[in-house]
GROMACS .gro file of C-alpha atoms in nm:
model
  134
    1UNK     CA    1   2.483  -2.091   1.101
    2UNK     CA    2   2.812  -1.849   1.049
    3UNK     CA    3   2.787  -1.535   1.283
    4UNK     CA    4   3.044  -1.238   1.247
    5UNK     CA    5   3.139  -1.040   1.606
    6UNK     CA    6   3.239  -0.695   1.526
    7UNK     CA    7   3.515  -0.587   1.710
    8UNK     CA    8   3.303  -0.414   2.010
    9UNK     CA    9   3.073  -0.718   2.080
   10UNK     CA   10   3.447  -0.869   2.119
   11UNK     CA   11   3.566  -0.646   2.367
   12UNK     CA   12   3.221  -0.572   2.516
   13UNK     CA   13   3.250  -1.015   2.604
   14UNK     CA   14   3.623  -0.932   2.659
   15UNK     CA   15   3.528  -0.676   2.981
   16UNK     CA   16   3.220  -0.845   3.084
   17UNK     CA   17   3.414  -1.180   3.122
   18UNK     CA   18   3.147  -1.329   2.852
   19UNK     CA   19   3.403  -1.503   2.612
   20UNK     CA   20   3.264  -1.805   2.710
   21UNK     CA   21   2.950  -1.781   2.494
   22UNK     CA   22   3.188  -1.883   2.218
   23UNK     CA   23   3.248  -2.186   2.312
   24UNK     CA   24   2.813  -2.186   2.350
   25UNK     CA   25   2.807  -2.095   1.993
   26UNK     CA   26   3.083  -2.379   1.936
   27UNK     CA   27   2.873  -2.669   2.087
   28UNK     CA   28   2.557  -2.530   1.896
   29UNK     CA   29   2.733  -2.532   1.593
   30UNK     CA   30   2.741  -2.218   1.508
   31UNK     CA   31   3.099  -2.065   1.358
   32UNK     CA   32   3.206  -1.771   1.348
   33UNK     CA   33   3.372  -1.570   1.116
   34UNK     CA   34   3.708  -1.396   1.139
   35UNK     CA   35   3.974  -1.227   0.871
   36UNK     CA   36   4.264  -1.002   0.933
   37UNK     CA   37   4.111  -0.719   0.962
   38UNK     CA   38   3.886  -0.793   1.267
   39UNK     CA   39   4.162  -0.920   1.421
   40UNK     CA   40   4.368  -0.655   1.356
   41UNK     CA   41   4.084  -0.448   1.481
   42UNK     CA   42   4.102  -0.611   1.806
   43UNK     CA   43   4.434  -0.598   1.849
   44UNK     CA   44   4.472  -0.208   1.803
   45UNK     CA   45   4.147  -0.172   2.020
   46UNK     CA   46   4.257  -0.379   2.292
   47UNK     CA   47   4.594  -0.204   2.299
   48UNK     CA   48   4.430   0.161   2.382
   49UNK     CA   49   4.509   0.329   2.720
   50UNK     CA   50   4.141   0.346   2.802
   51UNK     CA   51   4.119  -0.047   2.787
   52UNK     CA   52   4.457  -0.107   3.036
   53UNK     CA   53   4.189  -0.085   3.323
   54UNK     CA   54   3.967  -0.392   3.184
   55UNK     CA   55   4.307  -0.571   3.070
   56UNK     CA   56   4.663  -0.716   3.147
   57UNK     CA   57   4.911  -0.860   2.851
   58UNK     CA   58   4.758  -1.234   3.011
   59UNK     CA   59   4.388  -1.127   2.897
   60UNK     CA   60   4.512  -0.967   2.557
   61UNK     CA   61   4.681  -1.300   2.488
   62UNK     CA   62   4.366  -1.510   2.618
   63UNK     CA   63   4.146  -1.295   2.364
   64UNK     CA   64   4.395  -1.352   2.115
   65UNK     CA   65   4.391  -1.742   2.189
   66UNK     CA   66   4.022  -1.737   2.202
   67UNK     CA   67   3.962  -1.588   1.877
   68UNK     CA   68   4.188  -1.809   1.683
   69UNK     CA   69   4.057  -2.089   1.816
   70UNK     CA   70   3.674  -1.974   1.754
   71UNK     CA   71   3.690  -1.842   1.464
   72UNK     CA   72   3.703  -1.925   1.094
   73UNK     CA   73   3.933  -1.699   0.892
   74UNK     CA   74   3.847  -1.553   0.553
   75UNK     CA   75   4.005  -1.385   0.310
   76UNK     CA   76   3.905  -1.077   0.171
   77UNK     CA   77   3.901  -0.987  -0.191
   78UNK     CA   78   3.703  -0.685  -0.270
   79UNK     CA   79   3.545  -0.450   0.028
   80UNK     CA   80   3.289  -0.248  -0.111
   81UNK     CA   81   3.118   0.109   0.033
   82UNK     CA   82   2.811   0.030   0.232
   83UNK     CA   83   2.850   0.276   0.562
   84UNK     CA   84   3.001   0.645   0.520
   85UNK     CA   85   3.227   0.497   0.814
   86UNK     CA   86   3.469   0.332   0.603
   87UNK     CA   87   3.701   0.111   0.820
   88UNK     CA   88   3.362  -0.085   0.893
   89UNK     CA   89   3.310  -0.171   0.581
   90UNK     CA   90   3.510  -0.457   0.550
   91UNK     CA   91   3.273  -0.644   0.809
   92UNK     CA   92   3.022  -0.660   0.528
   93UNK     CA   93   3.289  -0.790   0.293
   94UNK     CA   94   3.341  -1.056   0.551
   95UNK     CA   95   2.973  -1.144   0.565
   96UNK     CA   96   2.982  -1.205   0.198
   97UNK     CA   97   3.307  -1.389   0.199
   98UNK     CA   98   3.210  -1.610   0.483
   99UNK     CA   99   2.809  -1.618   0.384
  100UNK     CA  100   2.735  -1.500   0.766
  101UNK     CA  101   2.352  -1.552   0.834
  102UNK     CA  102   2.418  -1.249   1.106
  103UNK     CA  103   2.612  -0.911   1.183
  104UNK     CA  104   2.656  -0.897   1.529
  105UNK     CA  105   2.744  -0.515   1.639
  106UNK     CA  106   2.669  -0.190   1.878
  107UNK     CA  107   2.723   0.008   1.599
  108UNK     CA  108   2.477   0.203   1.535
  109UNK     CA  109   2.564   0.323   1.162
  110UNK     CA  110   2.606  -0.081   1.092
  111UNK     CA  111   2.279  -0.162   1.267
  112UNK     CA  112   2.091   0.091   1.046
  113UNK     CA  113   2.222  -0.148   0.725
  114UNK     CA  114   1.965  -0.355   0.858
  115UNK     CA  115   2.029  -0.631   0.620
  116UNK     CA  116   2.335  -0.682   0.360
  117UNK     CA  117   2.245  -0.936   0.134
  118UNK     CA  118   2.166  -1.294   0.293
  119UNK     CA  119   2.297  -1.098   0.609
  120UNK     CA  120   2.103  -0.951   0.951
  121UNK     CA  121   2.258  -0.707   1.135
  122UNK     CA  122   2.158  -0.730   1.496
  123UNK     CA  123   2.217  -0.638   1.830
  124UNK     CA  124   2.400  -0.871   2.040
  125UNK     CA  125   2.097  -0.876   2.293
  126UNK     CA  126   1.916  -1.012   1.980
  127UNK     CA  127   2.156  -1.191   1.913
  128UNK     CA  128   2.184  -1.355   2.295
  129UNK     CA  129   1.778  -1.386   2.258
  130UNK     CA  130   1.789  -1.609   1.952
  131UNK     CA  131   2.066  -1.839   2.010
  132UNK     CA  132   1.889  -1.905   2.412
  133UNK     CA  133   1.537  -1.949   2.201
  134UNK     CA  134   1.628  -2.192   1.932
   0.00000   0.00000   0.00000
């Protein structure tokens, strides 16, 4: 199974201390997908003032470490127009790139999509659900 983490189920595991379920996906064999742009994402997202409360320069590098261990990185060729919000769309790019079986995100305009080709989008409480029920 290949999963992709938009960047706010990232930082929303980032604040709540609950990186470690990647290393839970790890040992049930499930990957997940990366490219530059998420992890760009994260990096400009975990750099904003309103963050400096949840974070030090120690936690931004253990997020950093933690993603490039976790993840599988993909390049992306073309990014098509799925959502009006167009810096998300390259998440569905990645989920054809990396032939993710799920979309995690809070994103409500993503969660509408529903389904992008051989891709769910879900909730990450769905998402929680389903990997603790195989």
């Amino acid at each position: 199974m290949i999963v992709v983490l938009d960047c706010n189920i990232w930082m929303t595991l980032a604040i709540s201390r609950k990186l470690s379920l990647l290393y839970s996906l790890k040992k049930h064999q499930i990957n997940t997908a990366g490219c530059t742009e998420l992890f760009n994402e994260i990096s400009e997202v975990s750099q904003r003032k309103k963050f400096k409360k949840y974070f030090n320069r120690l936690d931004i590098e253990q997020l950093f470490q933690i993603y490039f261990t976790f993840t599988l990185n993909f390049e992306l060729s073309e990014i098509e127009s799925i959502v009006s919000d167009q810096k998300d769309n390259y998440l569905f790019a990645l989920c054809d790139a990396s032939k993710a079986d799920y979309l995690v995100t809070g994103d409500k305009l993503l969660l509408d999509v529903m389904k992008h080709k051989s891709t769910e989008v879900i909730t990450l409480a769905k998402f929680r659900q389903m990997v603790s029920n195989p």
